mmCIF file of C-alpha atoms in Angstrom:
data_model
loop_
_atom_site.group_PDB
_atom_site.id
_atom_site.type_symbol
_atom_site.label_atom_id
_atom_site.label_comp_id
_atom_site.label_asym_id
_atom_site.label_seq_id
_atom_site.Cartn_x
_atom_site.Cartn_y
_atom_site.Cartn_z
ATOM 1 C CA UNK A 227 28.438 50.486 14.406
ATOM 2 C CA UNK A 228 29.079 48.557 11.542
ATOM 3 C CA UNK A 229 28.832 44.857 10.377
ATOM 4 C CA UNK A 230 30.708 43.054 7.234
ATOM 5 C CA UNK A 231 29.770 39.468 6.281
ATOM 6 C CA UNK A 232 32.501 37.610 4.153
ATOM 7 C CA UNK A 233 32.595 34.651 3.174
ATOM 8 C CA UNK A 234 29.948 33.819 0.659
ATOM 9 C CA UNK A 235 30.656 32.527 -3.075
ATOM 10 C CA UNK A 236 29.775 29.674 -5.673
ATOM 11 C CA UNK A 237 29.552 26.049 -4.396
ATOM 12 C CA UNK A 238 28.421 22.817 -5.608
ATOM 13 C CA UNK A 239 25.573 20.524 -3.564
ATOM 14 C CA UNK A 240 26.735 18.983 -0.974
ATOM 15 C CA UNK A 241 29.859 21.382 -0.609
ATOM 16 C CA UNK A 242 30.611 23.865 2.943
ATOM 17 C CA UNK A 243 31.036 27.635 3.005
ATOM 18 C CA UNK A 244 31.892 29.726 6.203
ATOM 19 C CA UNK A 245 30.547 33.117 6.772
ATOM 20 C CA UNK A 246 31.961 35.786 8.982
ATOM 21 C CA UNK A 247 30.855 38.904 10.484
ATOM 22 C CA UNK A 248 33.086 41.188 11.944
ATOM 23 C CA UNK A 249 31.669 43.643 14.277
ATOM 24 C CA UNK A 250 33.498 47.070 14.997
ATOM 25 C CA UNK A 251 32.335 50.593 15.836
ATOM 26 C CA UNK A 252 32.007 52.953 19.298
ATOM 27 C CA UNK A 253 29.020 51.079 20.550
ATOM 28 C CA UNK A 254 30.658 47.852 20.413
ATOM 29 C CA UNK A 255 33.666 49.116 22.535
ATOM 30 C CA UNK A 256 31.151 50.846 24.692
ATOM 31 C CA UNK A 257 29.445 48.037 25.768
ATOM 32 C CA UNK A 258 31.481 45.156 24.625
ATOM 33 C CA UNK A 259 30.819 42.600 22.265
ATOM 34 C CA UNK A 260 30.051 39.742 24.282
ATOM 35 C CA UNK A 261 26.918 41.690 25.312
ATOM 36 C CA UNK A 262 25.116 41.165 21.769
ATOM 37 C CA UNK A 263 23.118 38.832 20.390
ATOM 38 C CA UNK A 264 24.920 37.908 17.051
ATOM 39 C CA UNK A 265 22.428 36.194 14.255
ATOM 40 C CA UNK A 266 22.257 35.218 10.712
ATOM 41 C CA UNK A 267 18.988 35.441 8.439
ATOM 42 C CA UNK A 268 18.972 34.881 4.648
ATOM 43 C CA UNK A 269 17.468 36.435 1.683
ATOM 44 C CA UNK A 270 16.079 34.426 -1.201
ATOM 45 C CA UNK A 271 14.942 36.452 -4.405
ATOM 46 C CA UNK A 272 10.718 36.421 -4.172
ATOM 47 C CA UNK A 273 10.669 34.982 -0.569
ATOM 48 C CA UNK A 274 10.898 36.690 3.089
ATOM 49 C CA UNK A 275 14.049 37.756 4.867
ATOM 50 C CA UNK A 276 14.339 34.087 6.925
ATOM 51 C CA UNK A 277 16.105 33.606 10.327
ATOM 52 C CA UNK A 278 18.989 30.674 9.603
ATOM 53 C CA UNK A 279 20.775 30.928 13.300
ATOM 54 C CA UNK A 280 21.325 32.974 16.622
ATOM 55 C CA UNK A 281 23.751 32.744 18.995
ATOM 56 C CA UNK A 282 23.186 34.365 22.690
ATOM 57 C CA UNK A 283 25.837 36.134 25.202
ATOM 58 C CA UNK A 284 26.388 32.237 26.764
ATOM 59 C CA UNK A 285 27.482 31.314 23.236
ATOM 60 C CA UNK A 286 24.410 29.251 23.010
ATOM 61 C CA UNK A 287 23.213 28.277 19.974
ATOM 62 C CA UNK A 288 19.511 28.559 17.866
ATOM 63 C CA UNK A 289 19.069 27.106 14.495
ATOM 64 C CA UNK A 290 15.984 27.571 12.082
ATOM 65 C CA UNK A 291 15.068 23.578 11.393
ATOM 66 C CA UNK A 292 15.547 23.934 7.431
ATOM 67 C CA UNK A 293 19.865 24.204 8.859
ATOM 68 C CA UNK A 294 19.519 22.565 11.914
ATOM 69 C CA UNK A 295 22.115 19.531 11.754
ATOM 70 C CA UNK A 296 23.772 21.340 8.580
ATOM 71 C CA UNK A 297 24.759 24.506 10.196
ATOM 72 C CA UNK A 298 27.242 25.695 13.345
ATOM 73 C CA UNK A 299 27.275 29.133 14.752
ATOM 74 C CA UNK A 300 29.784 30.440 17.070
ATOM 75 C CA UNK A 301 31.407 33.525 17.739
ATOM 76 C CA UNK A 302 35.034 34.716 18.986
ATOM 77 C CA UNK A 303 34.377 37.432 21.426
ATOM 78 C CA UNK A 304 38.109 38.249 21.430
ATOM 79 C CA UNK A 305 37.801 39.439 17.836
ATOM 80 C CA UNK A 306 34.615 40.349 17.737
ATOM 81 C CA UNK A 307 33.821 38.066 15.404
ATOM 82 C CA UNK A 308 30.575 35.611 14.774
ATOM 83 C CA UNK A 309 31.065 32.510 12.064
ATOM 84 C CA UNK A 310 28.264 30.543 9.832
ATOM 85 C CA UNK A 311 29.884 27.282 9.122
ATOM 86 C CA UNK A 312 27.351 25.290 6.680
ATOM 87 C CA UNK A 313 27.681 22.134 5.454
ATOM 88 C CA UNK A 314 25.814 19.891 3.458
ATOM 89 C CA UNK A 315 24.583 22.893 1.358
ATOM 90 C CA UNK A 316 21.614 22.605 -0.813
ATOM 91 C CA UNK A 317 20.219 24.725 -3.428
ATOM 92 C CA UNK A 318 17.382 26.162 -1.538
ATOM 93 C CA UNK A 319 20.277 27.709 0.602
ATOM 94 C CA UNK A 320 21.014 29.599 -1.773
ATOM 95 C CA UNK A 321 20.450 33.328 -0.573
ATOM 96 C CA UNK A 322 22.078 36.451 0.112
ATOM 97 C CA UNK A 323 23.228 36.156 3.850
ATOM 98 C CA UNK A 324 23.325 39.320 6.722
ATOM 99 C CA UNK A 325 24.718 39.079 9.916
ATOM 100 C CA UNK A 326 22.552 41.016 12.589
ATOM 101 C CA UNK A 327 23.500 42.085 16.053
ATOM 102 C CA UNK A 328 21.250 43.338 19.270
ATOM 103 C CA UNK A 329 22.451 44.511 22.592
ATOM 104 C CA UNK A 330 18.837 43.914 24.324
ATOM 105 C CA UNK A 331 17.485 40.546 22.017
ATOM 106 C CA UNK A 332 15.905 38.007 24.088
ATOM 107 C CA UNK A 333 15.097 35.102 23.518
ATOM 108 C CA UNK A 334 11.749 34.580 21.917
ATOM 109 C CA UNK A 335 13.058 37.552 19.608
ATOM 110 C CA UNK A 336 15.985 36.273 18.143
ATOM 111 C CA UNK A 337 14.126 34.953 15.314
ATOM 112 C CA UNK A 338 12.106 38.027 14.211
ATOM 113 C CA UNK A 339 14.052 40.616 12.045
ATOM 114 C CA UNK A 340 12.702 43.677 13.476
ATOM 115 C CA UNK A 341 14.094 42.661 17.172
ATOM 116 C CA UNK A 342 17.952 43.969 15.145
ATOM 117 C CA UNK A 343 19.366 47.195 15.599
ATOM 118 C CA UNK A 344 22.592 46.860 13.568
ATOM 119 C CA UNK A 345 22.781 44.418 10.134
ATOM 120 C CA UNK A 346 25.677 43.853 7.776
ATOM 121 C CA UNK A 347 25.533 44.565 3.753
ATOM 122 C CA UNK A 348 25.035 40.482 3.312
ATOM 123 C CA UNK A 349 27.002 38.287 1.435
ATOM 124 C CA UNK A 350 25.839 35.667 -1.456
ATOM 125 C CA UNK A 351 25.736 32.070 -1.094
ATOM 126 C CA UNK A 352 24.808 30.697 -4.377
ATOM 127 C CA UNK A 353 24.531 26.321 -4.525
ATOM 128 C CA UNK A 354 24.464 25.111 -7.730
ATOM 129 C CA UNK A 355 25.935 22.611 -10.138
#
C-alpha cells in the first residue's frame, strides 16, 4: 500500500496551497478505497505530529480548530484520491504534511496518529514572506 502527498511548496501569508494524496496498492483494490478513513496531520520542527483534518467513508468532514474555517478536505473515490485545500495560510502552518489512511478508524480515533496503518512520505508547506 502506498501513499504520495503532492502539493506542498513556498507561499506567502494569506496565500492557498492544495495537497493531494494518491492512494494505490493491493489492499486498496482489495477492499476498495471508499472503505478508508483518509486524514491529514502535520509536522512542525520541535513540536508533535498534529492532526489538521479527517474525512470518513460518508465523505464527512473533521477539522482540528487551529484550520477549521481555513481548510476543506474531500476525497475522489473514483481516483482514489483525498485533497487538502487551505486557505488563508499562516505561518504557524507551516509544517511538513502526511496523508494517513485506515480501513477500521472510527471516529473518536481519527485524531490520534497511532489509530493509521498506512502514511505517505509528507510534503512541505512552508508560509513565509
Amino acid at each position: 500500500v502506498q501513499l504520495q502527498a503532492s502539493g506542498g511548496g513556498l507561499v506567502q501569508p494569506g496565500g492557498s496551497l492544495e495537497l493531494s494524496c494518491a492512494a494505490s496498492g493491493v489492499s486498496f483494490r482489495s477492499y476498495s478505497f471508499r472503505s478508508y478513513v483518509v486524514s491529514w496531520f502535520r509536522h512542525a520542527p520541535g513540536k508533535e505530529r498534529e492532526f489538521v483534518a479527517a474525512i470518513n467513508r460518508s465523505y464527512s468532514p473533521f477539522y482540528s480548530d487551529s484550520v477549521k474555517g481555513r481548510f476543506t478536505i474531500s476525497r475522489d473515490n473514483a481516483k482514489n484520491m483525498v485533497y487538502l485545500r487551505m486557505n488563508n495560510l499562516k505561518p504557524e502552518d507551516t509544517a511538513v504534511y502526511y496523508c494517513a489512511a485506515d480501513r477500521q478508524a472510527i471516529q473518536s480515533s481519527f485524531f490520534s496518529p497511532d489509530t493509521y496503518d498506512y502514511w505517505g512520505q509528507g510534503t512541505q508547506v512552508t508560509v513565509s514572506s
